[in-house]
JSON list of C-alpha atoms in Angstrom, two decimals:
[
{"chain": "A", "resi": 1, "resn": "UNK", "atom": "CA", "xyz": [-85.73, -12.87, -30.47]},
{"chain": "A", "resi": 2, "resn": "UNK", "atom": "CA", "xyz": [-87.53, -16.18, -30.04]},
{"chain": "A", "resi": 3, "resn": "UNK", "atom": "CA", "xyz": [-90.92, -16.95, -31.54]},
{"chain": "A", "resi": 4, "resn": "UNK", "atom": "CA", "xyz": [-93.86, -17.19, -29.18]},
{"chain": "A", "resi": 5, "resn": "UNK", "atom": "CA", "xyz": [-94.89, -20.78, -28.40]},
{"chain": "A", "resi": 6, "resn": "UNK", "atom": "CA", "xyz": [-98.17, -22.12, -29.76]},
{"chain": "A", "resi": 7, "resn": "UNK", "atom": "CA", "xyz": [-99.46, -25.69, -30.02]},
{"chain": "A", "resi": 8, "resn": "UNK", "atom": "CA", "xyz": [-98.91, -27.05, -33.50]},
{"chain": "A", "resi": 9, "resn": "UNK", "atom": "CA", "xyz": [-102.51, -28.17, -33.85]},
{"chain": "A", "resi": 10, "resn": "UNK", "atom": "CA", "xyz": [-105.88, -28.19, -32.14]},
{"chain": "A", "resi": 11, "resn": "UNK", "atom": "CA", "xyz": [-109.18, -29.68, -33.21]},
{"chain": "A", "resi": 12, "resn": "UNK", "atom": "CA", "xyz": [-112.82, -29.57, -32.29]},
{"chain": "A", "resi": 13, "resn": "UNK", "atom": "CA", "xyz": [-116.24, -30.53, -33.54]},
{"chain": "A", "resi": 14, "resn": "UNK", "atom": "CA", "xyz": [-118.79, -28.06, -34.91]},
{"chain": "A", "resi": 15, "resn": "UNK", "atom": "CA", "xyz": [-120.49, -26.20, -32.09]},
{"chain": "A", "resi": 16, "resn": "UNK", "atom": "CA", "xyz": [-117.74, -26.88, -29.58]},
{"chain": "A", "resi": 17, "resn": "UNK", "atom": "CA", "xyz": [-115.25, -24.38, -28.13]},
{"chain": "A", "resi": 18, "resn": "UNK", "atom": "CA", "xyz": [-111.49, -24.51, -28.44]},
{"chain": "A", "resi": 19, "resn": "UNK", "atom": "CA", "xyz": [-108.68, -22.48, -26.92]},
{"chain": "A", "resi": 20, "resn": "UNK", "atom": "CA", "xyz": [-105.26, -21.81, -28.41]},
{"chain": "A", "resi": 21, "resn": "UNK", "atom": "CA", "xyz": [-102.42, -20.74, -26.12]},
{"chain": "A", "resi": 22, "resn": "UNK", "atom": "CA", "xyz": [-99.54, -18.41, -26.93]},
{"chain": "A", "resi": 23, "resn": "UNK", "atom": "CA", "xyz": [-96.67, -18.39, -24.46]},
{"chain": "A", "resi": 24, "resn": "UNK", "atom": "CA", "xyz": [-94.00, -15.73, -24.37]},
{"chain": "A", "resi": 25, "resn": "UNK", "atom": "CA", "xyz": [-91.89, -14.01, -21.74]},
{"chain": "A", "resi": 26, "resn": "UNK", "atom": "CA", "xyz": [-91.86, -10.95, -19.52]},
{"chain": "A", "resi": 27, "resn": "UNK", "atom": "CA", "xyz": [-90.26, -9.14, -22.48]},
{"chain": "A", "resi": 28, "resn": "UNK", "atom": "CA", "xyz": [-93.18, -9.58, -24.83]},
{"chain": "A", "resi": 29, "resn": "UNK", "atom": "CA", "xyz": [-96.56, -11.12, -23.92]},
{"chain": "A", "resi": 30, "resn": "UNK", "atom": "CA", "xyz": [-96.12, -10.36, -20.23]},
{"chain": "A", "resi": 31, "resn": "UNK", "atom": "CA", "xyz": [-94.85, -6.82, -20.78]},
{"chain": "A", "resi": 32, "resn": "UNK", "atom": "CA", "xyz": [-97.78, -5.15, -22.51]},
{"chain": "A", "resi": 33, "resn": "UNK", "atom": "CA", "xyz": [-101.39, -5.78, -23.47]},
{"chain": "A", "resi": 34, "resn": "UNK", "atom": "CA", "xyz": [-100.37, -5.65, -27.11]},
{"chain": "A", "resi": 35, "resn": "UNK", "atom": "CA", "xyz": [-101.13, -9.23, -28.15]},
{"chain": "A", "resi": 36, "resn": "UNK", "atom": "CA", "xyz": [-102.98, -9.80, -31.38]},
{"chain": "A", "resi": 37, "resn": "UNK", "atom": "CA", "xyz": [-104.31, -12.89, -33.16]},
{"chain": "A", "resi": 38, "resn": "UNK", "atom": "CA", "xyz": [-104.51, -13.57, -36.89]},
{"chain": "A", "resi": 39, "resn": "UNK", "atom": "CA", "xyz": [-106.45, -16.12, -38.92]},
{"chain": "A", "resi": 40, "resn": "UNK", "atom": "CA", "xyz": [-104.93, -17.39, -42.16]},
{"chain": "A", "resi": 41, "resn": "UNK", "atom": "CA", "xyz": [-106.68, -19.58, -44.68]},
{"chain": "A", "resi": 42, "resn": "UNK", "atom": "CA", "xyz": [-104.55, -21.46, -47.24]},
{"chain": "A", "resi": 43, "resn": "UNK", "atom": "CA", "xyz": [-103.15, -19.21, -49.93]},
{"chain": "A", "resi": 44, "resn": "UNK", "atom": "CA", "xyz": [-104.50, -16.08, -48.29]},
{"chain": "A", "resi": 45, "resn": "UNK", "atom": "CA", "xyz": [-103.06, -13.20, -46.31]},
{"chain": "A", "resi": 46, "resn": "UNK", "atom": "CA", "xyz": [-103.60, -13.27, -42.56]},
{"chain": "A", "resi": 47, "resn": "UNK", "atom": "CA", "xyz": [-106.63, -11.48, -41.11]},
{"chain": "A", "resi": 48, "resn": "UNK", "atom": "CA", "xyz": [-106.67, -9.64, -37.78]},
{"chain": "A", "resi": 49, "resn": "UNK", "atom": "CA", "xyz": [-109.11, -11.29, -35.36]},
{"chain": "A", "resi": 50, "resn": "UNK", "atom": "CA", "xyz": [-108.12, -9.91, -31.95]},
{"chain": "A", "resi": 51, "resn": "UNK", "atom": "CA", "xyz": [-105.97, -6.93, -30.91]},
{"chain": "A", "resi": 52, "resn": "UNK", "atom": "CA", "xyz": [-104.84, -5.58, -27.54]},
{"chain": "A", "resi": 53, "resn": "UNK", "atom": "CA", "xyz": [-105.43, -9.04, -26.00]},
{"chain": "A", "resi": 54, "resn": "UNK", "atom": "CA", "xyz": [-109.23, -8.85, -25.88]},
{"chain": "A", "resi": 55, "resn": "UNK", "atom": "CA", "xyz": [-110.50, -6.43, -28.53]},
{"chain": "A", "resi": 56, "resn": "UNK", "atom": "CA", "xyz": [-112.28, -7.48, -31.74]},
{"chain": "A", "resi": 57, "resn": "UNK", "atom": "CA", "xyz": [-112.03, -5.41, -34.91]},
{"chain": "A", "resi": 58, "resn": "UNK", "atom": "CA", "xyz": [-115.27, -4.40, -36.54]},
{"chain": "A", "resi": 59, "resn": "UNK", "atom": "CA", "xyz": [-116.74, -7.28, -38.51]},
{"chain": "A", "resi": 60, "resn": "UNK", "atom": "CA", "xyz": [-115.12, -10.11, -36.56]},
{"chain": "A", "resi": 61, "resn": "UNK", "atom": "CA", "xyz": [-117.57, -12.56, -35.03]},
{"chain": "A", "resi": 62, "resn": "UNK", "atom": "CA", "xyz": [-118.09, -12.38, -31.27]},
{"chain": "A", "resi": 63, "resn": "UNK", "atom": "CA", "xyz": [-117.41, -16.13, -31.24]},
{"chain": "A", "resi": 64, "resn": "UNK", "atom": "CA", "xyz": [-113.75, -15.10, -31.13]},
{"chain": "A", "resi": 65, "resn": "UNK", "atom": "CA", "xyz": [-112.39, -13.88, -27.81]},
{"chain": "A", "resi": 66, "resn": "UNK", "atom": "CA", "xyz": [-109.00, -13.28, -26.27]},
{"chain": "A", "resi": 67, "resn": "UNK", "atom": "CA", "xyz": [-107.48, -13.24, -22.82]},
{"chain": "A", "resi": 68, "resn": "UNK", "atom": "CA", "xyz": [-104.12, -13.21, -21.09]},
{"chain": "A", "resi": 69, "resn": "UNK", "atom": "CA", "xyz": [-102.58, -14.50, -17.89]},
{"chain": "A", "resi": 70, "resn": "UNK", "atom": "CA", "xyz": [-99.01, -13.49, -17.06]},
{"chain": "A", "resi": 71, "resn": "UNK", "atom": "CA", "xyz": [-96.86, -14.50, -20.03]},
{"chain": "A", "resi": 72, "resn": "UNK", "atom": "CA", "xyz": [-99.51, -16.53, -21.85]},
{"chain": "A", "resi": 73, "resn": "UNK", "atom": "CA", "xyz": [-102.27, -15.27, -24.12]},
{"chain": "A", "resi": 74, "resn": "UNK", "atom": "CA", "xyz": [-105.28, -17.27, -25.23]},
{"chain": "A", "resi": 75, "resn": "UNK", "atom": "CA", "xyz": [-107.62, -17.26, -28.20]},
{"chain": "A", "resi": 76, "resn": "UNK", "atom": "CA", "xyz": [-110.98, -18.93, -27.68]},
{"chain": "A", "resi": 77, "resn": "UNK", "atom": "CA", "xyz": [-113.34, -19.77, -30.49]},
{"chain": "A", "resi": 78, "resn": "UNK", "atom": "CA", "xyz": [-116.82, -20.76, -29.40]},
{"chain": "A", "resi": 79, "resn": "UNK", "atom": "CA", "xyz": [-119.52, -22.40, -31.50]},
{"chain": "A", "resi": 80, "resn": "UNK", "atom": "CA", "xyz": [-116.96, -23.80, -33.93]},
{"chain": "A", "resi": 81, "resn": "UNK", "atom": "CA", "xyz": [-117.90, -23.61, -37.58]},
{"chain": "A", "resi": 82, "resn": "UNK", "atom": "CA", "xyz": [-116.36, -25.26, -40.62]},
{"chain": "A", "resi": 83, "resn": "UNK", "atom": "CA", "xyz": [-115.16, -21.87, -41.87]},
{"chain": "A", "resi": 84, "resn": "UNK", "atom": "CA", "xyz": [-113.02, -21.46, -38.74]},
{"chain": "A", "resi": 85, "resn": "UNK", "atom": "CA", "xyz": [-110.66, -24.17, -40.00]},
{"chain": "A", "resi": 86, "resn": "UNK", "atom": "CA", "xyz": [-107.44, -22.24, -40.63]},
{"chain": "A", "resi": 87, "resn": "UNK", "atom": "CA", "xyz": [-104.03, -21.45, -39.21]},
{"chain": "A", "resi": 88, "resn": "UNK", "atom": "CA", "xyz": [-103.94, -19.05, -36.26]},
{"chain": "A", "resi": 89, "resn": "UNK", "atom": "CA", "xyz": [-100.98, -16.89, -35.25]},
{"chain": "A", "resi": 90, "resn": "UNK", "atom": "CA", "xyz": [-100.44, -14.78, -32.18]},
{"chain": "A", "resi": 91, "resn": "UNK", "atom": "CA", "xyz": [-98.18, -11.74, -32.15]},
{"chain": "A", "resi": 92, "resn": "UNK", "atom": "CA", "xyz": [-96.83, -9.42, -29.47]},
{"chain": "A", "resi": 93, "resn": "UNK", "atom": "CA", "xyz": [-95.01, -6.13, -29.22]},
{"chain": "A", "resi": 94, "resn": "UNK", "atom": "CA", "xyz": [-91.76, -6.44, -27.25]},
{"chain": "A", "resi": 95, "resn": "UNK", "atom": "CA", "xyz": [-89.73, -4.35, -24.86]},
{"chain": "A", "resi": 96, "resn": "UNK", "atom": "CA", "xyz": [-87.06, -3.89, -27.55]},
{"chain": "A", "resi": 97, "resn": "UNK", "atom": "CA", "xyz": [-89.53, -2.16, -29.90]},
{"chain": "A", "resi": 98, "resn": "UNK", "atom": "CA", "xyz": [-89.89, -5.16, -32.15]},
{"chain": "A", "resi": 99, "resn": "UNK", "atom": "CA", "xyz": [-92.71, -7.54, -33.01]},
{"chain": "A", "resi": 100, "resn": "UNK", "atom": "CA", "xyz": [-92.69, -11.30, -32.64]},
{"chain": "A", "resi": 101, "resn": "UNK", "atom": "CA", "xyz": [-95.08, -13.94, -33.96]},
{"chain": "A", "resi": 102, "resn": "UNK", "atom": "CA", "xyz": [-95.97, -17.35, -32.65]},
{"chain": "A", "resi": 103, "resn": "UNK", "atom": "CA", "xyz": [-95.19, -20.45, -34.65]},
{"chain": "A", "resi": 104, "resn": "UNK", "atom": "CA", "xyz": [-98.83, -20.91, -35.64]},
{"chain": "A", "resi": 105, "resn": "UNK", "atom": "CA", "xyz": [-101.58, -23.37, -34.76]},
{"chain": "A", "resi": 106, "resn": "UNK", "atom": "CA", "xyz": [-103.53, -25.39, -37.28]},
{"chain": "A", "resi": 107, "resn": "UNK", "atom": "CA", "xyz": [-107.19, -25.62, -36.30]},
{"chain": "A", "resi": 108, "resn": "UNK", "atom": "CA", "xyz": [-109.09, -28.60, -37.66]},
{"chain": "A", "resi": 109, "resn": "UNK", "atom": "CA", "xyz": [-112.86, -28.68, -37.45]},
{"chain": "A", "resi": 110, "resn": "UNK", "atom": "CA", "xyz": [-113.79, -32.35, -37.28]},
{"chain": "B", "resi": 1, "resn": "UNK", "atom": "CA", "xyz": [-110.14, 1.57, -47.62]},
{"chain": "B", "resi": 2, "resn": "UNK", "atom": "CA", "xyz": [-106.41, 1.37, -48.17]},
{"chain": "B", "resi": 3, "resn": "UNK", "atom": "CA", "xyz": [-105.03, -1.40, -50.33]},
{"chain": "B", "resi": 4, "resn": "UNK", "atom": "CA", "xyz": [-101.46, -2.67, -50.42]},
{"chain": "B", "resi": 5, "resn": "UNK", "atom": "CA", "xyz": [-99.77, -4.41, -53.34]},
{"chain": "B", "resi": 6, "resn": "UNK", "atom": "CA", "xyz": [-96.31, -5.97, -53.40]},
{"chain": "B", "resi": 7, "resn": "UNK", "atom": "CA", "xyz": [-94.16, -5.93, -56.52]},
{"chain": "B", "resi": 8, "resn": "UNK", "atom": "CA", "xyz": [-90.69, -7.11, -57.43]},
{"chain": "B", "resi": 9, "resn": "UNK", "atom": "CA", "xyz": [-88.76, -10.03, -58.91]},
{"chain": "B", "resi": 10, "resn": "UNK", "atom": "CA", "xyz": [-89.97, -13.48, -58.01]},
{"chain": "B", "resi": 11, "resn": "UNK", "atom": "CA", "xyz": [-86.46, -14.91, -58.22]},
{"chain": "B", "resi": 12, "resn": "UNK", "atom": "CA", "xyz": [-83.21, -13.87, -56.61]},
{"chain": "B", "resi": 13, "resn": "UNK", "atom": "CA", "xyz": [-79.78, -15.45, -56.81]},
{"chain": "B", "resi": 14, "resn": "UNK", "atom": "CA", "xyz": [-77.84, -16.49, -53.71]},
{"chain": "B", "resi": 15, "resn": "UNK", "atom": "CA", "xyz": [-75.62, -13.71, -52.29]},
{"chain": "B", "resi": 16, "resn": "UNK", "atom": "CA", "xyz": [-77.53, -11.03, -54.22]},
{"chain": "B", "resi": 17, "resn": "UNK", "atom": "CA", "xyz": [-79.98, -8.40, -52.93]},
{"chain": "B", "resi": 18, "resn": "UNK", "atom": "CA", "xyz": [-83.73, -8.96, -52.84]},
{"chain": "B", "resi": 19, "resn": "UNK", "atom": "CA", "xyz": [-85.72, -5.80, -53.54]},
{"chain": "B", "resi": 20, "resn": "UNK", "atom": "CA", "xyz": [-89.48, -5.44, -53.10]},
{"chain": "B", "resi": 21, "resn": "UNK", "atom": "CA", "xyz": [-91.85, -2.48, -53.25]},
{"chain": "B", "resi": 22, "resn": "UNK", "atom": "CA", "xyz": [-95.28, -2.05, -51.73]},
{"chain": "B", "resi": 23, "resn": "UNK", "atom": "CA", "xyz": [-97.65, 0.41, -53.38]},
{"chain": "B", "resi": 24, "resn": "UNK", "atom": "CA", "xyz": [-100.33, 1.85, -51.12]},
{"chain": "B", "resi": 25, "resn": "UNK", "atom": "CA", "xyz": [-103.60, 3.02, -52.68]},
{"chain": "B", "resi": 26, "resn": "UNK", "atom": "CA", "xyz": [-106.72, 4.56, -51.17]},
{"chain": "B", "resi": 27, "resn": "UNK", "atom": "CA", "xyz": [-104.95, 7.10, -49.02]},
{"chain": "B", "resi": 28, "resn": "UNK", "atom": "CA", "xyz": [-101.61, 8.79, -48.30]},
{"chain": "B", "resi": 29, "resn": "UNK", "atom": "CA", "xyz": [-98.89, 6.72, -46.73]},
{"chain": "B", "resi": 30, "resn": "UNK", "atom": "CA", "xyz": [-98.42, 9.54, -44.22]},
{"chain": "B", "resi": 31, "resn": "UNK", "atom": "CA", "xyz": [-101.94, 9.16, -42.83]},
{"chain": "B", "resi": 32, "resn": "UNK", "atom": "CA", "xyz": [-102.69, 8.68, -39.16]},
{"chain": "B", "resi": 33, "resn": "UNK", "atom": "CA", "xyz": [-99.24, 7.72, -37.97]},
{"chain": "B", "resi": 34, "resn": "UNK", "atom": "CA", "xyz": [-99.35, 4.20, -39.34]},
{"chain": "B", "resi": 35, "resn": "UNK", "atom": "CA", "xyz": [-96.21, 2.13, -39.48]},
{"chain": "B", "resi": 36, "resn": "UNK", "atom": "CA", "xyz": [-95.54, 0.14, -42.65]},
{"chain": "B", "resi": 37, "resn": "UNK", "atom": "CA", "xyz": [-94.17, -3.36, -42.27]},
{"chain": "B", "resi": 38, "resn": "UNK", "atom": "CA", "xyz": [-92.72, -6.30, -44.13]},
{"chain": "B", "resi": 39, "resn": "UNK", "atom": "CA", "xyz": [-93.57, -9.79, -42.89]},
{"chain": "B", "resi": 40, "resn": "UNK", "atom": "CA", "xyz": [-92.51, -13.03, -44.52]},
{"chain": "B", "resi": 41, "resn": "UNK", "atom": "CA", "xyz": [-93.61, -16.64, -44.48]},
{"chain": "B", "resi": 42, "resn": "UNK", "atom": "CA", "xyz": [-91.49, -19.52, -45.78]},
{"chain": "B", "resi": 43, "resn": "UNK", "atom": "CA", "xyz": [-93.66, -21.98, -47.72]},
{"chain": "B", "resi": 44, "resn": "UNK", "atom": "CA", "xyz": [-95.60, -24.11, -45.24]},
{"chain": "B", "resi": 45, "resn": "UNK", "atom": "CA", "xyz": [-94.15, -22.32, -42.21]},
{"chain": "B", "resi": 46, "resn": "UNK", "atom": "CA", "xyz": [-94.99, -19.49, -39.83]},
{"chain": "B", "resi": 47, "resn": "UNK", "atom": "CA", "xyz": [-94.88, -15.71, -40.01]},
{"chain": "B", "resi": 48, "resn": "UNK", "atom": "CA", "xyz": [-91.77, -13.68, -39.33]},
{"chain": "B", "resi": 49, "resn": "UNK", "atom": "CA", "xyz": [-91.74, -9.91, -38.83]},
{"chain": "B", "resi": 50, "resn": "UNK", "atom": "CA", "xyz": [-88.90, -8.34, -40.84]},
{"chain": "B", "resi": 51, "resn": "UNK", "atom": "CA", "xyz": [-89.24, -4.70, -39.89]},
{"chain": "B", "resi": 52, "resn": "UNK", "atom": "CA", "xyz": [-91.35, -1.57, -39.84]},
{"chain": "B", "resi": 53, "resn": "UNK", "atom": "CA", "xyz": [-90.90, 1.96, -41.13]},
{"chain": "B", "resi": 54, "resn": "UNK", "atom": "CA", "xyz": [-92.67, 5.24, -40.33]},
{"chain": "B", "resi": 55, "resn": "UNK", "atom": "CA", "xyz": [-93.34, 7.69, -43.17]},
{"chain": "B", "resi": 56, "resn": "UNK", "atom": "CA", "xyz": [-90.88, 10.13, -41.61]},
{"chain": "B", "resi": 57, "resn": "UNK", "atom": "CA", "xyz": [-88.14, 7.51, -41.90]},
{"chain": "B", "resi": 58, "resn": "UNK", "atom": "CA", "xyz": [-87.72, 5.90, -38.48]},
{"chain": "B", "resi": 59, "resn": "UNK", "atom": "CA", "xyz": [-87.21, 2.17, -38.74]},
{"chain": "B", "resi": 60, "resn": "UNK", "atom": "CA", "xyz": [-87.29, -0.95, -36.56]},
{"chain": "B", "resi": 61, "resn": "UNK", "atom": "CA", "xyz": [-85.85, -4.31, -37.57]},
{"chain": "B", "resi": 62, "resn": "UNK", "atom": "CA", "xyz": [-85.90, -7.92, -36.51]},
{"chain": "B", "resi": 63, "resn": "UNK", "atom": "CA", "xyz": [-82.46, -8.44, -34.92]},
{"chain": "B", "resi": 64, "resn": "UNK", "atom": "CA", "xyz": [-82.31, -11.97, -36.28]},
{"chain": "B", "resi": 65, "resn": "UNK", "atom": "CA", "xyz": [-81.77, -10.58, -39.78]},
{"chain": "B", "resi": 66, "resn": "UNK", "atom": "CA", "xyz": [-78.43, -9.20, -38.63]},
{"chain": "B", "resi": 67, "resn": "UNK", "atom": "CA", "xyz": [-78.62, -5.87, -40.44]},
{"chain": "B", "resi": 68, "resn": "UNK", "atom": "CA", "xyz": [-79.32, -7.42, -43.86]},
{"chain": "B", "resi": 69, "resn": "UNK", "atom": "CA", "xyz": [-82.69, -5.66, -44.13]},
{"chain": "B", "resi": 70, "resn": "UNK", "atom": "CA", "xyz": [-83.30, -2.01, -45.04]},
{"chain": "B", "resi": 71, "resn": "UNK", "atom": "CA", "xyz": [-86.74, -0.42, -45.18]},
{"chain": "B", "resi": 72, "resn": "UNK", "atom": "CA", "xyz": [-87.51, 2.93, -46.76]},
{"chain": "B", "resi": 73, "resn": "UNK", "atom": "CA", "xyz": [-90.49, 5.11, -47.69]},
{"chain": "B", "resi": 74, "resn": "UNK", "atom": "CA", "xyz": [-91.15, 7.21, -50.81]},
{"chain": "B", "resi": 75, "resn": "UNK", "atom": "CA", "xyz": [-94.08, 9.47, -49.93]},
{"chain": "B", "resi": 76, "resn": "UNK", "atom": "CA", "xyz": [-94.12, 11.02, -53.43]},
{"chain": "B", "resi": 77, "resn": "UNK", "atom": "CA", "xyz": [-94.94, 7.60, -54.90]},
{"chain": "B", "resi": 78, "resn": "UNK", "atom": "CA", "xyz": [-96.96, 6.39, -51.89]},
{"chain": "B", "resi": 79, "resn": "UNK", "atom": "CA", "xyz": [-94.66, 3.38, -51.66]},
{"chain": "B", "resi": 80, "resn": "UNK", "atom": "CA", "xyz": [-92.40, 1.70, -49.18]},
{"chain": "B", "resi": 81, "resn": "UNK", "atom": "CA", "xyz": [-89.64, -0.77, -49.93]},
{"chain": "B", "resi": 82, "resn": "UNK", "atom": "CA", "xyz": [-87.56, -3.64, -48.60]},
{"chain": "B", "resi": 83, "resn": "UNK", "atom": "CA", "xyz": [-84.00, -4.51, -49.50]},
{"chain": "B", "resi": 84, "resn": "UNK", "atom": "CA", "xyz": [-82.54, -7.73, -48.13]},
{"chain": "B", "resi": 85, "resn": "UNK", "atom": "CA", "xyz": [-78.87, -8.33, -48.86]},
{"chain": "B", "resi": 86, "resn": "UNK", "atom": "CA", "xyz": [-76.80, -11.50, -49.12]},
{"chain": "B", "resi": 87, "resn": "UNK", "atom": "CA", "xyz": [-79.81, -13.75, -49.59]},
{"chain": "B", "resi": 88, "resn": "UNK", "atom": "CA", "xyz": [-79.68, -17.51, -49.27]},
{"chain": "B", "resi": 89, "resn": "UNK", "atom": "CA", "xyz": [-82.18, -20.29, -49.89]},
{"chain": "B", "resi": 90, "resn": "UNK", "atom": "CA", "xyz": [-83.43, -19.72, -46.33]},
{"chain": "B", "resi": 91, "resn": "UNK", "atom": "CA", "xyz": [-84.83, -16.37, -47.48]},
{"chain": "B", "resi": 92, "resn": "UNK", "atom": "CA", "xyz": [-87.22, -18.08, -49.90]},
{"chain": "B", "resi": 93, "resn": "UNK", "atom": "CA", "xyz": [-90.61, -16.94, -48.65]},
{"chain": "B", "resi": 94, "resn": "UNK", "atom": "CA", "xyz": [-93.89, -15.26, -49.35]},
{"chain": "B", "resi": 95, "resn": "UNK", "atom": "CA", "xyz": [-93.27, -11.61, -48.54]},
{"chain": "B", "resi": 96, "resn": "UNK", "atom": "CA", "xyz": [-96.21, -9.57, -47.27]},
{"chain": "B", "resi": 97, "resn": "UNK", "atom": "CA", "xyz": [-96.30, -5.82, -46.97]},
{"chain": "B", "resi": 98, "resn": "UNK", "atom": "CA", "xyz": [-98.62, -4.60, -44.26]},
{"chain": "B", "resi": 99, "resn": "UNK", "atom": "CA", "xyz": [-99.96, -1.66, -42.31]},
{"chain": "B", "resi": 100, "resn": "UNK", "atom": "CA", "xyz": [-99.44, -1.49, -38.56]},
{"chain": "B", "resi": 101, "resn": "UNK", "atom": "CA", "xyz": [-101.98, 0.54, -36.65]},
{"chain": "B", "resi": 102, "resn": "UNK", "atom": "CA", "xyz": [-100.58, 2.55, -33.71]},
{"chain": "B", "resi": 103, "resn": "UNK", "atom": "CA", "xyz": [-104.02, 2.41, -32.10]},
{"chain": "B", "resi": 104, "resn": "UNK", "atom": "CA", "xyz": [-104.66, -1.29, -32.53]},
{"chain": "B", "resi": 105, "resn": "UNK", "atom": "CA", "xyz": [-100.99, -2.19, -31.90]},
{"chain": "B", "resi": 106, "resn": "UNK", "atom": "CA", "xyz": [-101.33, -4.77, -34.62]},
{"chain": "B", "resi": 107, "resn": "UNK", "atom": "CA", "xyz": [-101.33, -5.33, -38.37]},
{"chain": "B", "resi": 108, "resn": "UNK", "atom": "CA", "xyz": [-104.75, -4.34, -39.63]},
{"chain": "B", "resi": 109, "resn": "UNK", "atom": "CA", "xyz": [-104.19, -4.39, -43.38]},
{"chain": "B", "resi": 110, "resn": "UNK", "atom": "CA", "xyz": [-102.14, -6.84, -45.49]},
{"chain": "B", "resi": 111, "resn": "UNK", "atom": "CA", "xyz": [-101.05, -7.10, -49.08]},
{"chain": "B", "resi": 112, "resn": "UNK", "atom": "CA", "xyz": [-101.77, -10.35, -50.88]},
{"chain": "B", "resi": 113, "resn": "UNK", "atom": "CA", "xyz": [-98.13, -11.46, -50.64]},
{"chain": "B", "resi": 114, "resn": "UNK", "atom": "CA", "xyz": [-95.52, -12.24, -53.25]},
{"chain": "B", "resi": 115, "resn": "UNK", "atom": "CA", "xyz": [-93.37, -15.36, -53.45]},
{"chain": "B", "resi": 116, "resn": "UNK", "atom": "CA", "xyz": [-89.66, -14.80, -53.77]},
{"chain": "B", "resi": 117, "resn": "UNK", "atom": "CA", "xyz": [-87.50, -17.82, -54.48]},
{"chain": "B", "resi": 118, "resn": "UNK", "atom": "CA", "xyz": [-83.75, -17.71, -53.90]},
{"chain": "B", "resi": 119, "resn": "UNK", "atom": "CA", "xyz": [-82.04, -20.05, -56.32]},
{"chain": "B", "resi": 120, "resn": "UNK", "atom": "CA", "xyz": [-79.16, -20.06, -58.77]}
]
């Protein structure tokens, strides 16, 4: 199975909004609304930020939001803060009962 | 709140078998139909799902590992395990054990990760 496609890096200034894309196929992202997003700071385990495309777990800031169009999912972070600087990974359930991750996107807060 | 902790050797030799265990605390591993997963991350690279196991024994694997991975559960010890055979330097990674929620369809709880280096 191929990894989902994410941009290698994105950047934004404090207070701005950024969007990270995650492109898959009709066998994963496009098949179900089972896309999730994870935030990973250096040396730490990933943290779930978005599940089922648009849902936020308890305790996650409402500055984080998710959406999907066809085979591409999106993570938007509004009101960028310094603490948002991290790596972000998308993940999707697939039609072959497996899970696939994206290659990761490094977010830099300028 | 459940906690997960990986354990096992930090070094494996090429062609040998890598074995890791994840100990779950704060609740029974058979709770709420969770799946239990192993996910790895080569140093400086992205995440790769290895496989998932249900407490009753059903398993799902990443086909790219070509049957080298085996996951199992020991409910009496509240642990689940990973065995990866015929390892090479490409298997050098941080290995995370994790809990997959059937409701959230995602990983909602992670261990801290353990680095395994494959080298002679």
